[in-house]
Short mmCIF file of C-alpha atoms (C1' of nucleotides) in Angstrom, two decimals:
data_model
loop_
_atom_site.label_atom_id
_atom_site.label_comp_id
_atom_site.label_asym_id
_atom_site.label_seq_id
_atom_site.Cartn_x
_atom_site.Cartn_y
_atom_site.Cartn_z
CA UNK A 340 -0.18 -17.06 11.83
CA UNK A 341 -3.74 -17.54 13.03
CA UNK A 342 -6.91 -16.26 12.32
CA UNK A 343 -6.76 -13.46 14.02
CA UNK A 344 -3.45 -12.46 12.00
CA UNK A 345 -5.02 -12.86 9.08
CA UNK A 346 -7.82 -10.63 10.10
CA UNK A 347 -5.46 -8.10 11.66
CA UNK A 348 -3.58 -8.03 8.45
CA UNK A 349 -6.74 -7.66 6.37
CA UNK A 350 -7.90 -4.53 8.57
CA UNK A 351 -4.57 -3.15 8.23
CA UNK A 352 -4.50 -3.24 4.18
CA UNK A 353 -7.77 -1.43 4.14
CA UNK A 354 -6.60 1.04 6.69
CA UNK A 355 -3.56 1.16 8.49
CA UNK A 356 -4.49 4.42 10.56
CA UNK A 357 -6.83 2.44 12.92
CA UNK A 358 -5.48 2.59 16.75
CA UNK A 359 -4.13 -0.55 18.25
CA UNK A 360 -7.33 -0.20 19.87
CA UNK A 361 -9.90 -0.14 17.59
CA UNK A 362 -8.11 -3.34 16.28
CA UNK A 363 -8.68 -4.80 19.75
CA UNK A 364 -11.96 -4.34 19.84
CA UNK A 365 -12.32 -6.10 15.81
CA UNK A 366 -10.39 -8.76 17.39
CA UNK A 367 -11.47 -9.70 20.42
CA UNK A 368 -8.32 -8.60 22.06
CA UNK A 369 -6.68 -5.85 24.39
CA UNK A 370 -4.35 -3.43 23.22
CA UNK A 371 -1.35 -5.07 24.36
CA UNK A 372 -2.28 -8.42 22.47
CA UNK A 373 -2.62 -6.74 19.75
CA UNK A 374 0.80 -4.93 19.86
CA UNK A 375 2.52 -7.80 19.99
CA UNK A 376 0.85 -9.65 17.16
CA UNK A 377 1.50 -6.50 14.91
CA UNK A 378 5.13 -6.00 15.82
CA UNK A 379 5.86 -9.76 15.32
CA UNK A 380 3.55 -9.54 11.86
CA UNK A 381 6.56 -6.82 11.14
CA UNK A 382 9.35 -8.60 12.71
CA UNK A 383 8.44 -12.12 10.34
CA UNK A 384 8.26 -9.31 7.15
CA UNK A 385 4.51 -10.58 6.59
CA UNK A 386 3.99 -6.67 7.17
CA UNK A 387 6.40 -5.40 4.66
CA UNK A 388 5.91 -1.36 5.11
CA UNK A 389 3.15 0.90 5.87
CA UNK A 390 2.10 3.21 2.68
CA UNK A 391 0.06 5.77 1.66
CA UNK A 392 -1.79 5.57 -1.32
CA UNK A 393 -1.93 8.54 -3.19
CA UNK A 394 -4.31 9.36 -6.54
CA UNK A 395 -1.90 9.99 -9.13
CA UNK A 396 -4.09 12.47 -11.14
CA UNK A 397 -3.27 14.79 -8.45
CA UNK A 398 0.57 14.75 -8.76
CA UNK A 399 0.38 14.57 -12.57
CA UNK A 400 0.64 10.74 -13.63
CA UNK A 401 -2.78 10.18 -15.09
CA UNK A 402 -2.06 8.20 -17.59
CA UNK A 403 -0.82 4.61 -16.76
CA UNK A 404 0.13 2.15 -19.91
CA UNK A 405 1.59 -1.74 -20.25
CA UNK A 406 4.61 -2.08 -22.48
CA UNK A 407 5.30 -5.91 -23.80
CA UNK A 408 8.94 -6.29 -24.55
CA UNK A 409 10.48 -9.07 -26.77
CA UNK A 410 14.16 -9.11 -25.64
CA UNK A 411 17.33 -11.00 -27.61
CA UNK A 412 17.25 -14.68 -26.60
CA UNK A 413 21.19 -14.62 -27.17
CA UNK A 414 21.96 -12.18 -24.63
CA UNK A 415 21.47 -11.85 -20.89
CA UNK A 416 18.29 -9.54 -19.54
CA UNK A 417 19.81 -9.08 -16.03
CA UNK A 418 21.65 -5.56 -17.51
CA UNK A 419 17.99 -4.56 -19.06
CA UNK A 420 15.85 -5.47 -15.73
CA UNK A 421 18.23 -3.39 -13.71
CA UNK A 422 18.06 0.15 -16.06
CA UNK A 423 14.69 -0.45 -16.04
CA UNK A 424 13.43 -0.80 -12.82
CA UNK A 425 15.30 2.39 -11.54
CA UNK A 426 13.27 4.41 -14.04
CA UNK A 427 10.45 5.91 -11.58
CA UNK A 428 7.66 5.69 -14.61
CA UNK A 429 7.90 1.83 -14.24
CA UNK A 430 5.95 0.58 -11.63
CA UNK A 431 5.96 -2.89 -12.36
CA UNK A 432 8.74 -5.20 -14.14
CA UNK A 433 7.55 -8.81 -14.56
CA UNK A 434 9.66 -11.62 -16.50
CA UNK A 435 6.25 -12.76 -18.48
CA UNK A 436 5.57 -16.89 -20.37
CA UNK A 437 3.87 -16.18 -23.80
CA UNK A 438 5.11 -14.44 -27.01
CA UNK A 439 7.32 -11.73 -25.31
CA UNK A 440 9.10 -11.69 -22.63
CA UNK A 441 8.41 -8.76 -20.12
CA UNK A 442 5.60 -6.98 -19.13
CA UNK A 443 6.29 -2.85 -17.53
CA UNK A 444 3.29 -1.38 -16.03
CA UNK A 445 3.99 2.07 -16.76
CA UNK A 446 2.45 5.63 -14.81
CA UNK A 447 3.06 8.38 -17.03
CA UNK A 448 2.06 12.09 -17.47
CA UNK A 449 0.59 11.64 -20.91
CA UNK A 450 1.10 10.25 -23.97
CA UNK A 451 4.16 12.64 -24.64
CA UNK A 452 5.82 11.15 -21.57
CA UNK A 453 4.94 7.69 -23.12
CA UNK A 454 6.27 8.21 -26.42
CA UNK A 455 9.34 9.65 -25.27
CA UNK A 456 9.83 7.31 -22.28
CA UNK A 457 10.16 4.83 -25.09
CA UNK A 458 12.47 6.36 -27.26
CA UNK A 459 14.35 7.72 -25.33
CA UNK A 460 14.39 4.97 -22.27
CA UNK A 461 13.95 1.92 -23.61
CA UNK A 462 14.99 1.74 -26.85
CA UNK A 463 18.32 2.93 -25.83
CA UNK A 464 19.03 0.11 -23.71
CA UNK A 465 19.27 -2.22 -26.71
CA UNK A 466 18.94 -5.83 -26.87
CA UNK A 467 15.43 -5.19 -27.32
CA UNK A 468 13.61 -6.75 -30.18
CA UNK A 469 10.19 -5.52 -29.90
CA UNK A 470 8.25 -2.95 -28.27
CA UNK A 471 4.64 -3.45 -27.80
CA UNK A 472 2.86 -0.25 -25.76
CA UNK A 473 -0.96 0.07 -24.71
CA UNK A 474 -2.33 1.99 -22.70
CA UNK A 475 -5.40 2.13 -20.35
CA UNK A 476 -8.13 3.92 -21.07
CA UNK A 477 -9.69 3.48 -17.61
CA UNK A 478 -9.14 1.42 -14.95
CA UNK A 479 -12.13 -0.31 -12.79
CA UNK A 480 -9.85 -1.67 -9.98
CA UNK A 481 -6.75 -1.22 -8.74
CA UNK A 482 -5.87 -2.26 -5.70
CA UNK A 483 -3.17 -4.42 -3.80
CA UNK A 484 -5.45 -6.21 -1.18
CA UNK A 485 -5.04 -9.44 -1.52
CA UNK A 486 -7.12 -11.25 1.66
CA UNK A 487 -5.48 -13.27 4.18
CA UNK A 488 -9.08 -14.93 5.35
CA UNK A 489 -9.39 -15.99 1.99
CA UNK A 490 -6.21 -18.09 1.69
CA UNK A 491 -8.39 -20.46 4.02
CA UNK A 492 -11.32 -21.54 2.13
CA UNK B 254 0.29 21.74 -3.53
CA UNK B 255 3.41 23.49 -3.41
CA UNK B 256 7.08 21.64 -3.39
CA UNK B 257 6.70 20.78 0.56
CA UNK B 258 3.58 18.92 0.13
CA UNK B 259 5.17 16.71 -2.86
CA UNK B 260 8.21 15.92 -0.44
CA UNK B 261 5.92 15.16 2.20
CA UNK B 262 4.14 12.84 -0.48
CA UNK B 263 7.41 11.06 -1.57
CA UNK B 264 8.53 10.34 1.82
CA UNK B 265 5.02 8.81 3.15
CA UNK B 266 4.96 6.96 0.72
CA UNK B 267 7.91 5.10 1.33
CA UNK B 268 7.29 5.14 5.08
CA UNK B 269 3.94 6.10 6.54
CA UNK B 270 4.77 4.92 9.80
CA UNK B 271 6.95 7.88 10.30
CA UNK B 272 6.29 10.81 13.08
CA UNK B 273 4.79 14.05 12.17
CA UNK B 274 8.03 15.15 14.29
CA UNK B 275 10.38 13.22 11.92
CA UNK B 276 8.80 14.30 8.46
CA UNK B 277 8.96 18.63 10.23
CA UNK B 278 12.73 17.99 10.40
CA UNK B 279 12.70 16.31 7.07
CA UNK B 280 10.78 19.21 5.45
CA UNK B 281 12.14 21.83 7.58
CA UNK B 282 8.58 22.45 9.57
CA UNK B 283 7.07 22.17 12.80
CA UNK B 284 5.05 19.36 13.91
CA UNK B 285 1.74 21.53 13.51
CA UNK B 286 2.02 22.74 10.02
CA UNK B 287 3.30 18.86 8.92
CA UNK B 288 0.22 17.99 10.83
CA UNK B 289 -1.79 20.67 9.15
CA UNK B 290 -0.58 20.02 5.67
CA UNK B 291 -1.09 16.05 5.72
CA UNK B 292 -5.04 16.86 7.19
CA UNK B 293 -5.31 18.46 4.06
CA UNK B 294 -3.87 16.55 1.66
CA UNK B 295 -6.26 14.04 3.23
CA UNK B 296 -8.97 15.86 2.91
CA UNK B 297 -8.71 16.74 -0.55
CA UNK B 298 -8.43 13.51 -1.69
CA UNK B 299 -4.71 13.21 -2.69
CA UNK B 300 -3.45 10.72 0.04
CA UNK B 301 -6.59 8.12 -0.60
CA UNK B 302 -5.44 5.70 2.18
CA UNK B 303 -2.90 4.55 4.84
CA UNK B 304 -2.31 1.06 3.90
CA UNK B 305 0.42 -1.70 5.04
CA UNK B 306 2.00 -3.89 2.00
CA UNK B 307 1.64 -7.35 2.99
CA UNK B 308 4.11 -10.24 1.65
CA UNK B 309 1.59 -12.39 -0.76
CA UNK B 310 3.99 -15.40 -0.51
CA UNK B 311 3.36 -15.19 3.49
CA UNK B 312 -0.33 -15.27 2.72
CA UNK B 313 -0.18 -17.87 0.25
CA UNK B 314 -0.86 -15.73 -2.75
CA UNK B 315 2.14 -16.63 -4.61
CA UNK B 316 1.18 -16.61 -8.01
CA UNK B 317 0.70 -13.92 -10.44
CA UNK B 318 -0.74 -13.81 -13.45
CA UNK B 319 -2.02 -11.65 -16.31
CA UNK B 320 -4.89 -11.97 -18.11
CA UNK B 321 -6.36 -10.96 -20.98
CA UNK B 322 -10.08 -10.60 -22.54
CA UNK B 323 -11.64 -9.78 -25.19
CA UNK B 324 -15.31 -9.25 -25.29
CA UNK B 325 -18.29 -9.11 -27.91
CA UNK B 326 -18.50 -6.02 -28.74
CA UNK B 327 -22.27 -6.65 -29.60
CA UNK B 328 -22.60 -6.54 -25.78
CA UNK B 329 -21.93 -4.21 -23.00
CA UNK B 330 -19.42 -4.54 -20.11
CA UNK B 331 -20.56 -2.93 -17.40
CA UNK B 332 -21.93 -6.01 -15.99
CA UNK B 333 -18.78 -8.34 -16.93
CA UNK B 334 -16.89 -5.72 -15.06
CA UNK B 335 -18.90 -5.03 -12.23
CA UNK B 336 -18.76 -8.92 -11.70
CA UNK B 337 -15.35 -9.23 -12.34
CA UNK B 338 -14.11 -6.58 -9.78
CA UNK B 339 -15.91 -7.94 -6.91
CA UNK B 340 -13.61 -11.34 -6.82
CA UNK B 341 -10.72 -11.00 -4.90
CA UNK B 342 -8.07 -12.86 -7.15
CA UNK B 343 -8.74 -9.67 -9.08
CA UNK B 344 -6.00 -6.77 -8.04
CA UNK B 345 -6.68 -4.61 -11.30
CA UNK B 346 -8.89 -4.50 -14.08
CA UNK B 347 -8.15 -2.10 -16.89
CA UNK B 348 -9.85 -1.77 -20.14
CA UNK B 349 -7.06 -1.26 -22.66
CA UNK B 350 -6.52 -0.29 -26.14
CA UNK B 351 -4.96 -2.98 -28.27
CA UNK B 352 -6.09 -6.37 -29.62
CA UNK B 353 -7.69 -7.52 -26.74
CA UNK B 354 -10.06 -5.20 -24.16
CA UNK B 355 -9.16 -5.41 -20.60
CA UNK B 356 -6.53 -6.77 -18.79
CA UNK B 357 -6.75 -8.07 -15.34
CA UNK B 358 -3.93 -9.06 -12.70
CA UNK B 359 -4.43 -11.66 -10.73
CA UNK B 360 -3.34 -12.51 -7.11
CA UNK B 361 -3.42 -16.28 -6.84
CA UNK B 362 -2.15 -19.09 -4.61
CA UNK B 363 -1.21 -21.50 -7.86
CA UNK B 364 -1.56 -22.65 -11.02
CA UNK B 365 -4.93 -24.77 -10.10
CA UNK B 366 -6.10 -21.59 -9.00
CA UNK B 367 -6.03 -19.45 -12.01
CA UNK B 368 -7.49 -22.31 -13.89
CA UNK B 369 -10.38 -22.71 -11.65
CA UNK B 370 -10.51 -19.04 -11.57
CA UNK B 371 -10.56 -19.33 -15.51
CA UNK B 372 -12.77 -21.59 -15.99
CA UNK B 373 -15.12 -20.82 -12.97
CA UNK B 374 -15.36 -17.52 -13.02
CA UNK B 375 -14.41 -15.72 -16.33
CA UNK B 376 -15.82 -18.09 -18.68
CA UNK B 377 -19.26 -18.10 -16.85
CA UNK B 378 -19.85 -14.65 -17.11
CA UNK B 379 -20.55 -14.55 -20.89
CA UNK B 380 -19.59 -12.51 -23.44
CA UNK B 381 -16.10 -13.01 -23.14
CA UNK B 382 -14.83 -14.44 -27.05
CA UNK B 383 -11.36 -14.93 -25.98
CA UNK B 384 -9.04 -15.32 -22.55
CA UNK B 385 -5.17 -14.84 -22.78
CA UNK B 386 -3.66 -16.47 -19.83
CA UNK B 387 0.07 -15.21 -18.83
CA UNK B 388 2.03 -15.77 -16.02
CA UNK B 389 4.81 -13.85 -14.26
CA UNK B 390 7.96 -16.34 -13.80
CA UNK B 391 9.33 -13.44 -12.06
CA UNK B 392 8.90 -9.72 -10.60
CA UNK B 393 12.24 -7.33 -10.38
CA UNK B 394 9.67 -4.84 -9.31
CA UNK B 395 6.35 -4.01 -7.97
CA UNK B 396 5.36 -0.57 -6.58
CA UNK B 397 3.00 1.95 -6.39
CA UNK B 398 5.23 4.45 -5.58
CA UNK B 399 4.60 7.56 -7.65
CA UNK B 400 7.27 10.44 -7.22
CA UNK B 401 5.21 13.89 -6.46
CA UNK B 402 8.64 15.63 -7.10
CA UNK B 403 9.10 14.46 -10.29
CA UNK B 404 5.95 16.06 -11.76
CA UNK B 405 7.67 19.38 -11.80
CA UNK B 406 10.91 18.75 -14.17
"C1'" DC C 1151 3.33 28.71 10.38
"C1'" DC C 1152 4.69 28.44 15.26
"C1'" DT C 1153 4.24 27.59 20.41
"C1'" DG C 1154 2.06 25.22 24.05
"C1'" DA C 1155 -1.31 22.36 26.35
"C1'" DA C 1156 -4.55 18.55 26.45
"C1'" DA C 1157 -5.99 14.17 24.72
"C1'" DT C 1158 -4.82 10.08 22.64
"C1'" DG C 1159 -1.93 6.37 21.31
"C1'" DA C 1160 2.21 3.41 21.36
"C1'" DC C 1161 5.20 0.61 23.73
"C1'" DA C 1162 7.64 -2.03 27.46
"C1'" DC C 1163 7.28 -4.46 31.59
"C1'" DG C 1164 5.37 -7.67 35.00
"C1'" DG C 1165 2.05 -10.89 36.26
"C1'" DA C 1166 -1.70 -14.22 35.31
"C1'" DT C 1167 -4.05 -17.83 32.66
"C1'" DA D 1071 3.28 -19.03 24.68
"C1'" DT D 1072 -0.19 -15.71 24.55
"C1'" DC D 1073 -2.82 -12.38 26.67
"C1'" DC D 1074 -3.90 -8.59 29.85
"C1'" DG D 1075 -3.35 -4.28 32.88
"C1'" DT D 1076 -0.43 -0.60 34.27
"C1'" DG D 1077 2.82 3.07 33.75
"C1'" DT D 1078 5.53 5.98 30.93
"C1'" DC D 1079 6.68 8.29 27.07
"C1'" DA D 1080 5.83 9.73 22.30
"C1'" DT D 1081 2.57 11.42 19.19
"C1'" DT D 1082 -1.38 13.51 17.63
"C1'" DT D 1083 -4.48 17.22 17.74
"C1'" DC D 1084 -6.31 21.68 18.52
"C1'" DA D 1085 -6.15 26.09 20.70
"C1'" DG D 1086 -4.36 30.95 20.40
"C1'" DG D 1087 -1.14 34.21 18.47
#
DNA sequence: CCTGAAATGACACGGAT
DNA sequence: ATCCGTGTCATTTCAGG
């Protein structure tokens, strides 16, 4: 990885619809260069999948909200982790330090969904010892770009 | 937006590297009318971006972490937000309900980094009466995959 | 929404630096 | 080893119906 694969990647999280080349011409390369650079980027899994992003007031799921859970220290979480990523409301399922123990990022359809996404979701699974919801009232950034360039300074 | 368009939704999002050919024989179209409906689901706004999800360990970004603020509330925070969203280590910013008032998510390359990030950057904006580190030992999942489908049960 | 044609892009190969 | 040009095929895009 070089600096032009770093730049290639960065162009390619802001907008993966650009032409091989229009990328060669960022670059400083042909087509074919390019190509190559992108399918090995792919082939090394540095290029995990291309996406869309879509807003998700416009398929209902305006409302997004952070659950803290406090689990049982005397039993395992690996059962608890599994339900709860395959819930589609949970984005994001991270094993936290500090006073509890995970952190969901939640994207709900309102604060009905929330309420009963907790009742009935995640208080069922059990082993839980504390349930700490809050919710965003709006959000300023959100975005998964994360610079390649930068990692050099 | 009818029940096509949310498939069509679902399955970019999990692949938007896919032919206009292979989503018509997903959705049971022709290549024109996928091409017709993802123009305008484009257009109005509902797919944002085409975007490629990058490996932050391969760009040495390895390190996430949550962090909380709270801020005087004898203050505004437009300006400790505007500055806060322009650094990169910041993926989301969210002003929350709860003890504390926003919560940000870091992208870092290590521990030194959120400190000097801490130090360097939060605490010099002012205003800010208290900073909650947290880091994430682990993630069983991280997505932004929203399912259009499921708004309709 | 489909068919069909034209333009554009992706991709593989061979050769050169 | 990387890069470039060419050729071929797939894909996108836009008519017209």
């Amino acid at each position: 990885m070089d600096a032009i694969d770093r730049k290639l990647i960065d162009i390619l999280q802001e907008d993966a619809s650009l032409s091989y080349s229009v990328l060669g011409t960022r670059v400083g390369l042909s087509v074919s260069a390019v190509n190559d650079r992108v399918r090995k980027l792919r082939d090394q899994g540095i290029i995990k999948s291309y996406q869309i992003a879509v807003d998700p007031h416009a398929i209902g799921r305006a409302l997004t909200a952070m659950v803290w859970l406090r689990t049982d220290p005397a039993k395992g979480n690996k059962k608890l982790v599994k339900s709860l990523i395959k819930a589609d409301e949970v984005l994001e399922c991270h094993h936290m330090t500090g006073r509890f123990d995970f952190l969901l990022k939640l994207r709900l359809r309102d604060t009905a969904h929330l309420e009963s996404f907790i009742t009935d979701t995640i208080k069922e699974l059990g082993g839980i010892l504390e349930v700490l919801p809050e919710i965003a009232l709006s959000t300023a950034k959100e975005t998964a770009f994360v610079p390649a360039q930068a990692g050099q300074d």
